[in-house]
Amino acid sequence: MRFYFFIGILLLGMAACHKDDADVKERAGRTLIVYLGVDNNFAGEGGQKIKALTEGWRESYNGNLLVYSDGGEAVLVYIHENRSGKSLADTIGKYGAENSADPEVLKRVLLEVQDRFPADSYGMVVLSHGSGWLPQGQLTKPASIIQDHSDEMEFAEFVDAIPMMLDFIVFDACFMGTIEVAYELKEKTKYIVASPAEVLSPGFVYKSMVGHLMAPEPRLTAVAKEFYDYFNLLDGFWKSATVSVVKTDELERVAEFLAGIGDVTVSERVNLREVQQYGYASHALFWDMGDYVSHWAPEYAGQFAGILDRAILYKAATPGYYSSGNMAYNKIRTYSGMAMYIPQADYPALNEEFRKLKWTKAVSR
């Protein structure tokens, strides 16, 4: 879930789509797809994000920018410049009132974009409600990744729906910065930008994001830093941001190290109240990975920090984070850049699902 700051529907004029606009484009350097699952209380953000992306687009970018937006009536938008240098957002697909939380819809959109806008590399930005790997309906709020009214997409379904290898995924959604999410996605994307806590609206900085993500070498650290800088300059509970850039091919090393020192998913030796957590209201579900390991096996804390830092290319956190679940501002004492789930007696259903994850099997072997 993202805490919604304001509701304002911006009317965005979209030029009529000619047949030429729908033709398959020549192969480009990168195709970026922005998936806006906003058929919920984020509906007003669809137009805002499309407007910001359009303002940030430049014809000099060697690539294509596509936006799927479902704020009630789903559309596919192609952002480009006309001959006079004006940036346009052309609607090239209309799908009616479909369910953007259906994994088959996500897969169809990605396959259509791949077919019509081929490229040497692909990247994706996802905006919706999120709760990491947690199964649908476990806590009612926050929701799983991508929510369409009462429907939610399970995280496992999200992973399975991705038909191509991505250079990166930017999650503009809450609680996606966990080791379980990253490890499950390591065969689908090279890099992940995400937050282990809640993401307040308006989220990431979309206008400047375009240039960073369309660069030959995507500037993911810049995307994350601009997100952090925006919220760090605010006052009160708005000064709330946690973010990291994760290199997924380093995650196996993290798993191997932890598997070698014991089963870190068993927490009896740790007083969890002493560990930094990123929860929702009273639900203490996600714990700072570096802080937890330093309590679980203090003799390995330094060595583990070095291994984790190889996977975390950038990390930043404000002095605290806001939880919309109880409207409280929670202090951040330490931040390693990654969160993890720890089984607890209060969550037997979550514990059972946790045992099915690739991460759990990797560190418990």
Short mmCIF file of C-alpha atoms in Angstrom, two decimals:
data_model
loop_
_atom_site.label_atom_id
_atom_site.label_comp_id
_atom_site.label_asym_id
_atom_site.label_seq_id
_atom_site.Cartn_x
_atom_site.Cartn_y
_atom_site.Cartn_z
CA MET A 1 0.00 0.00 0.00
CA ARG A 2 1.08 3.56 -0.63
CA PHE A 3 -0.23 6.34 1.56
CA TYR A 4 -2.23 8.59 -0.75
CA PHE A 5 -1.41 12.25 -0.31
CA PHE A 6 -3.94 13.86 -2.62
CA ILE A 7 -6.50 13.00 -5.29
CA GLY A 8 -6.38 15.15 -8.35
CA ILE A 9 -7.36 13.98 -11.80
CA LEU A 10 -5.40 15.79 -14.47
CA LEU A 11 -7.06 15.76 -17.86
CA LEU A 12 -4.37 14.83 -20.33
CA GLY A 13 -5.07 15.45 -24.00
CA MET A 14 -3.91 12.51 -26.04
CA ALA A 15 -3.54 12.83 -29.79
CA ALA A 16 -5.58 10.50 -32.00
CA CYS A 17 -3.68 7.40 -33.04
CA HIS A 18 -3.02 6.85 -36.72
CA LYS A 19 -2.37 3.44 -38.18
CA ASP A 20 1.33 4.23 -38.55
CA ASP A 21 1.59 4.69 -34.78
CA ALA A 22 0.53 1.08 -34.24
CA ASP A 23 3.04 -0.44 -36.66
CA VAL A 24 5.98 -2.42 -35.33
CA LYS A 25 8.90 -0.08 -34.69
CA GLU A 26 12.50 -0.65 -35.67
CA ARG A 27 14.63 -2.34 -33.03
CA ALA A 28 15.75 0.21 -30.43
CA GLY A 29 18.30 0.33 -27.65
CA ARG A 30 15.69 0.02 -24.89
CA THR A 31 11.96 -0.29 -24.50
CA LEU A 32 10.60 0.94 -21.18
CA ILE A 33 7.14 -0.11 -20.04
CA VAL A 34 5.49 1.74 -17.16
CA TYR A 35 2.67 -0.36 -15.69
CA LEU A 36 0.20 1.78 -13.75
CA GLY A 37 -2.12 -0.50 -11.78
CA VAL A 38 -4.19 2.40 -10.49
CA ASP A 39 -7.76 1.09 -10.68
CA ASN A 40 -8.05 1.80 -6.98
CA ASN A 41 -7.64 4.90 -4.80
CA PHE A 42 -4.63 5.87 -6.97
CA ALA A 43 -6.84 6.46 -10.02
CA GLY A 44 -5.92 10.14 -10.19
CA GLU A 45 -2.22 9.29 -10.44
CA GLY A 46 -2.51 7.74 -13.90
CA GLY A 47 -2.90 11.06 -15.68
CA GLN A 48 -0.29 12.71 -13.48
CA LYS A 49 2.35 10.10 -14.24
CA ILE A 50 1.65 10.12 -17.98
CA LYS A 51 1.93 13.90 -18.00
CA ALA A 52 5.25 13.81 -16.12
CA LEU A 53 6.66 11.09 -18.37
CA THR A 54 5.63 13.02 -21.47
CA GLU A 55 7.31 16.18 -20.19
CA GLY A 56 10.49 14.20 -19.52
CA TRP A 57 10.69 12.46 -22.90
CA ARG A 58 13.25 13.48 -25.52
CA GLU A 59 13.47 12.17 -29.08
CA SER A 60 17.22 11.79 -28.65
CA TYR A 61 16.64 8.76 -26.40
CA ASN A 62 17.42 5.55 -28.26
CA GLY A 63 14.31 3.71 -27.22
CA ASN A 64 10.58 3.50 -26.76
CA LEU A 65 8.40 4.56 -23.83
CA LEU A 66 5.09 2.79 -23.31
CA VAL A 67 2.61 3.31 -20.47
CA TYR A 68 -0.16 0.88 -19.59
CA SER A 69 -2.61 2.69 -17.34
CA ASP A 70 -5.75 1.22 -15.81
CA GLY A 71 -7.69 3.76 -13.83
CA GLY A 72 -11.03 2.19 -14.78
CA GLU A 73 -10.63 2.11 -18.57
CA ALA A 74 -7.30 0.52 -19.47
CA VAL A 75 -5.16 2.07 -22.22
CA LEU A 76 -1.71 1.63 -23.74
CA VAL A 77 0.02 4.95 -24.39
CA TYR A 78 3.02 5.56 -26.66
CA ILE A 79 5.07 8.62 -25.67
CA HIS A 80 7.19 10.23 -28.39
CA GLU A 81 7.98 13.52 -30.14
CA ASN A 82 6.43 14.75 -33.38
CA ARG A 83 8.39 16.38 -36.19
CA SER A 84 8.19 19.79 -34.55
CA GLY A 85 9.78 18.45 -31.37
CA LYS A 86 6.62 18.41 -29.24
CA SER A 87 6.24 15.47 -26.88
CA LEU A 88 2.99 13.56 -27.34
CA ALA A 89 1.17 10.79 -25.52
CA ASP A 90 -0.74 8.78 -28.12
CA THR A 91 -3.24 6.13 -27.11
CA ILE A 92 -2.41 3.07 -29.23
CA GLY A 93 -4.51 0.53 -27.35
CA LYS A 94 -7.88 0.61 -25.59
CA TYR A 95 -8.89 -2.40 -23.49
CA GLY A 96 -11.97 -1.25 -21.60
CA ALA A 97 -12.65 -2.13 -17.99
CA GLU A 98 -10.20 -4.99 -17.58
CA ASN A 99 -8.48 -6.27 -14.45
CA SER A 100 -4.91 -4.97 -14.32
CA ALA A 101 -4.26 -7.27 -11.32
CA ASP A 102 -4.79 -10.31 -13.54
CA PRO A 103 -1.37 -11.83 -14.34
CA GLU A 104 -2.62 -12.73 -17.81
CA VAL A 105 -3.22 -9.03 -18.48
CA LEU A 106 0.29 -8.13 -17.34
CA LYS A 107 1.77 -10.88 -19.50
CA ARG A 108 -0.31 -9.80 -22.53
CA VAL A 109 0.82 -6.18 -22.14
CA LEU A 110 4.49 -7.14 -21.89
CA LEU A 111 4.29 -9.49 -24.88
CA GLU A 112 2.48 -6.86 -26.96
CA VAL A 113 5.09 -4.23 -26.12
CA GLN A 114 7.92 -6.66 -26.86
CA ASP A 115 6.37 -7.60 -30.21
CA ARG A 116 5.55 -4.07 -31.38
CA PHE A 117 8.54 -2.26 -29.86
CA PRO A 118 11.51 -4.66 -30.05
CA ALA A 119 14.70 -3.59 -28.31
CA ASP A 120 18.09 -4.81 -27.17
CA SER A 121 16.99 -4.39 -23.55
CA TYR A 122 13.78 -3.91 -21.57
CA GLY A 123 12.94 -2.19 -18.32
CA MET A 124 9.78 -1.84 -16.27
CA VAL A 125 8.32 0.52 -13.70
CA VAL A 126 5.39 -0.73 -11.61
CA LEU A 127 3.06 1.57 -9.67
CA SER A 128 0.32 0.14 -7.48
CA HIS A 129 -0.30 -1.07 -3.95
CA GLY A 130 2.24 -3.60 -2.74
CA SER A 131 3.12 -5.84 0.18
CA GLY A 132 6.23 -7.66 -0.98
CA TRP A 133 5.79 -11.42 -1.33
CA LEU A 134 2.85 -11.64 1.10
CA PRO A 135 -0.08 -13.68 -0.25
CA GLN A 136 -3.33 -11.99 -1.23
CA GLY A 137 -5.67 -11.05 1.59
CA GLN A 138 -3.33 -11.98 4.43
CA LEU A 139 -3.53 -8.57 6.08
CA THR A 140 -6.27 -6.94 3.97
CA LYS A 141 -4.06 -3.85 3.83
CA PRO A 142 -1.52 -3.47 2.33
CA ALA A 143 -2.28 -5.41 -0.82
CA SER A 144 -0.12 -7.77 -2.86
CA ILE A 145 1.72 -6.36 -5.87
CA ILE A 146 -0.81 -4.63 -8.16
CA GLN A 147 -4.34 -4.13 -6.90
CA ASP A 148 -7.51 -3.62 -8.96
CA HIS A 149 -10.29 -2.77 -6.51
CA SER A 150 -10.69 -5.97 -4.42
CA ASP A 151 -8.55 -8.09 -6.76
CA GLU A 152 -4.84 -8.51 -6.07
CA MET A 153 -2.02 -10.09 -8.04
CA GLU A 154 -0.02 -12.61 -6.07
CA PHE A 155 3.69 -11.92 -6.18
CA ALA A 156 4.40 -15.41 -7.54
CA GLU A 157 1.97 -14.70 -10.37
CA PHE A 158 3.74 -11.43 -11.08
CA VAL A 159 7.08 -13.22 -11.42
CA ASP A 160 5.63 -15.91 -13.69
CA ALA A 161 3.94 -13.32 -15.91
CA ILE A 162 7.20 -11.64 -16.95
CA PRO A 163 8.03 -13.19 -20.36
CA MET A 164 11.46 -11.63 -20.97
CA MET A 165 14.66 -10.81 -19.12
CA LEU A 166 14.52 -7.23 -17.86
CA ASP A 167 17.45 -4.92 -17.24
CA PHE A 168 15.63 -3.46 -14.26
CA ILE A 169 12.37 -3.16 -12.34
CA VAL A 170 11.51 -0.01 -10.41
CA PHE A 171 8.81 -0.71 -7.80
CA ASP A 172 6.80 2.40 -6.99
CA ALA A 173 4.96 0.36 -4.37
CA CYS A 174 5.28 -0.42 -0.68
CA PHE A 175 7.33 -3.19 0.94
CA MET A 176 8.99 -4.49 -2.24
CA GLY A 177 12.55 -4.03 -0.94
CA THR A 178 12.87 -7.45 0.70
CA ILE A 179 15.33 -10.27 0.10
CA GLU A 180 12.45 -12.64 -0.65
CA VAL A 181 11.21 -10.42 -3.50
CA ALA A 182 14.68 -9.82 -4.92
CA TYR A 183 15.72 -13.48 -4.77
CA GLU A 184 12.51 -14.61 -6.47
CA LEU A 185 13.14 -12.11 -9.30
CA LYS A 186 16.85 -12.74 -9.84
CA GLU A 187 16.18 -14.84 -12.95
CA LYS A 188 13.90 -12.14 -14.40
CA THR A 189 15.79 -8.88 -13.85
CA LYS A 190 19.35 -7.69 -13.36
CA TYR A 191 18.52 -4.81 -11.01
CA ILE A 192 15.72 -3.80 -8.67
CA VAL A 193 14.89 -0.39 -7.21
CA ALA A 194 12.54 -0.71 -4.25
CA SER A 195 11.63 0.33 -0.72
CA PRO A 196 11.32 -2.03 2.28
CA ALA A 197 8.85 0.37 3.95
CA GLU A 198 5.81 2.27 2.74
CA VAL A 199 6.13 4.60 -0.25
CA LEU A 200 4.32 7.88 0.24
CA SER A 201 2.61 9.63 -2.65
CA PRO A 202 3.73 11.06 -5.09
CA GLY A 203 6.41 8.36 -5.05
CA PHE A 204 9.27 8.44 -7.56
CA VAL A 205 10.16 11.47 -9.68
CA TYR A 206 8.76 10.46 -13.06
CA LYS A 207 9.74 13.48 -15.15
CA SER A 208 13.49 13.05 -14.62
CA MET A 209 13.21 9.27 -14.31
CA VAL A 210 12.78 8.96 -18.07
CA GLY A 211 16.26 10.22 -18.91
CA HIS A 212 17.88 8.07 -16.24
CA LEU A 213 16.14 4.89 -17.38
CA MET A 214 16.70 5.51 -21.09
CA ALA A 215 20.45 6.09 -20.75
CA PRO A 216 22.64 3.41 -22.43
CA GLU A 217 23.63 2.35 -18.91
CA PRO A 218 20.49 3.03 -16.85
CA ARG A 219 21.19 5.42 -13.99
CA LEU A 220 19.29 3.54 -11.32
CA THR A 221 21.18 5.14 -8.47
CA ALA A 222 20.04 8.55 -9.73
CA VAL A 223 16.42 7.35 -9.80
CA ALA A 224 16.69 6.13 -6.21
CA LYS A 225 18.57 9.21 -5.00
CA GLU A 226 16.04 11.65 -6.46
CA PHE A 227 13.24 9.73 -4.73
CA TYR A 228 15.13 9.92 -1.42
CA ASP A 229 16.12 13.57 -1.86
CA TYR A 230 12.52 14.60 -2.55
CA PHE A 231 11.17 13.18 0.71
CA ASN A 232 14.25 13.99 2.79
CA LEU A 233 13.64 17.71 2.18
CA LEU A 234 10.09 17.52 3.57
CA ASP A 235 9.05 18.07 7.17
CA GLY A 236 7.23 15.98 9.75
CA PHE A 237 6.03 12.52 8.83
CA TRP A 238 6.46 13.37 5.14
CA LYS A 239 10.21 13.05 5.70
CA SER A 240 9.79 9.34 5.04
CA ALA A 241 11.72 7.31 2.48
CA THR A 242 13.71 4.09 2.33
CA VAL A 243 15.17 2.97 -0.98
CA SER A 244 17.82 0.66 -2.41
CA VAL A 245 19.27 -0.45 -5.74
CA VAL A 246 19.84 -4.20 -5.79
CA LYS A 247 22.15 -6.13 -8.14
CA THR A 248 20.46 -9.51 -8.33
CA ASP A 249 23.41 -11.62 -9.52
CA GLU A 250 25.05 -11.04 -6.11
CA LEU A 251 22.12 -12.50 -4.17
CA GLU A 252 23.25 -16.11 -4.46
CA ARG A 253 26.42 -15.17 -2.59
CA VAL A 254 24.26 -13.67 0.18
CA ALA A 255 22.20 -16.87 0.41
CA GLU A 256 25.26 -19.12 0.42
CA PHE A 257 26.88 -17.19 3.24
CA LEU A 258 23.80 -17.33 5.46
CA ALA A 259 23.19 -21.00 4.70
CA GLY A 260 26.75 -21.64 5.85
CA ILE A 261 26.32 -20.12 9.31
CA GLY A 262 22.99 -21.72 10.23
CA ASP A 263 19.24 -21.34 9.70
CA VAL A 264 18.66 -17.60 10.10
CA THR A 265 14.92 -18.09 9.64
CA VAL A 266 14.79 -19.48 13.18
CA SER A 267 14.82 -16.46 15.49
CA GLU A 268 14.60 -17.89 19.02
CA ARG A 269 18.02 -16.51 19.93
CA VAL A 270 17.05 -12.94 18.93
CA ASN A 271 14.87 -10.43 20.74
CA LEU A 272 13.07 -9.07 17.69
CA ARG A 273 12.01 -5.95 19.56
CA GLU A 274 15.64 -4.88 19.43
CA VAL A 275 15.87 -5.26 15.64
CA GLN A 276 15.00 -2.50 13.16
CA GLN A 277 11.67 -3.29 11.55
CA TYR A 278 9.58 -1.87 8.70
CA GLY A 279 6.03 -2.88 9.47
CA TYR A 280 2.46 -1.93 8.75
CA ALA A 281 0.66 -0.59 11.83
CA SER A 282 1.16 -3.18 14.61
CA HIS A 283 2.24 -5.90 12.17
CA ALA A 284 6.02 -6.25 12.53
CA LEU A 285 6.66 -8.28 9.39
CA PHE A 286 9.82 -7.01 7.72
CA TRP A 287 13.09 -6.68 9.59
CA ASP A 288 16.29 -4.95 8.54
CA MET A 289 18.49 -7.74 7.19
CA GLY A 290 21.84 -6.41 8.31
CA ASP A 291 20.57 -5.54 11.79
CA TYR A 292 18.91 -8.94 12.21
CA VAL A 293 22.05 -10.87 11.25
CA SER A 294 24.13 -8.71 13.62
CA HIS A 295 21.85 -9.86 16.45
CA TRP A 296 21.53 -13.46 15.26
CA ALA A 297 25.25 -14.03 14.70
CA PRO A 298 27.24 -10.99 15.89
CA GLU A 299 30.54 -12.75 15.17
CA TYR A 300 29.64 -12.74 11.44
CA ALA A 301 28.09 -9.26 11.29
CA GLY A 302 31.06 -7.51 9.66
CA GLN A 303 31.66 -10.21 7.08
CA PHE A 304 27.99 -10.36 6.19
CA ALA A 305 27.76 -6.57 5.84
CA GLY A 306 30.52 -6.69 3.22
CA ILE A 307 28.75 -9.42 1.26
CA LEU A 308 25.40 -7.63 1.41
CA ASP A 309 26.98 -4.36 0.30
CA ARG A 310 28.11 -6.04 -2.92
CA ALA A 311 24.45 -6.65 -3.74
CA ILE A 312 23.23 -3.21 -2.61
CA LEU A 313 24.60 -0.61 -5.02
CA TYR A 314 22.86 2.29 -3.32
CA LYS A 315 20.84 2.72 -0.14
CA ALA A 316 19.35 5.69 1.65
CA ALA A 317 16.86 6.22 4.46
CA THR A 318 15.36 9.21 6.22
CA PRO A 319 15.48 9.41 10.04
CA GLY A 320 12.17 7.58 10.20
CA TYR A 321 9.32 6.16 8.13
CA TYR A 322 5.59 6.77 8.25
CA SER A 323 3.08 3.93 8.54
CA SER A 324 -0.41 4.74 7.31
CA GLY A 325 -1.68 1.69 9.19
CA ASN A 326 -1.48 3.45 12.54
CA MET A 327 -0.56 6.94 11.36
CA ALA A 328 2.71 6.78 13.28
CA TYR A 329 6.24 7.92 12.48
CA ASN A 330 8.76 5.21 13.31
CA LYS A 331 12.45 5.85 13.95
CA ILE A 332 15.07 4.24 11.69
CA ARG A 333 18.15 3.45 13.79
CA THR A 334 20.06 1.53 11.15
CA TYR A 335 19.51 0.73 7.49
CA SER A 336 21.29 -2.03 5.56
CA GLY A 337 19.27 -1.56 2.38
CA MET A 338 17.37 -4.85 2.56
CA ALA A 339 14.55 -6.23 4.68
CA MET A 340 13.60 -9.84 5.42
CA TYR A 341 10.68 -11.75 6.88
CA ILE A 342 11.17 -13.68 10.11
CA PRO A 343 8.59 -16.37 11.05
CA GLN A 344 6.62 -15.57 14.20
CA ALA A 345 3.96 -17.48 16.11
CA ASP A 346 1.39 -14.75 15.44
CA TYR A 347 1.44 -15.43 11.68
CA PRO A 348 1.08 -19.21 11.08
CA ALA A 349 -0.41 -18.79 7.59
CA LEU A 350 2.39 -16.45 6.50
CA ASN A 351 4.98 -18.79 7.97
CA GLU A 352 3.60 -21.65 5.87
CA GLU A 353 3.76 -19.59 2.68
CA PHE A 354 7.24 -18.37 3.61
CA ARG A 355 8.51 -21.93 3.61
CA LYS A 356 7.58 -22.23 -0.08
CA LEU A 357 9.80 -19.35 -1.25
CA LYS A 358 13.04 -19.86 -3.16
CA TRP A 359 14.85 -17.71 -0.63
CA THR A 360 13.74 -19.83 2.32
CA LYS A 361 14.81 -23.03 0.61
CA ALA A 362 18.19 -21.49 -0.29
CA VAL A 363 19.12 -20.42 3.23
CA SER A 364 17.58 -23.40 5.04
CA ARG A 365 19.34 -26.09 3.02
#
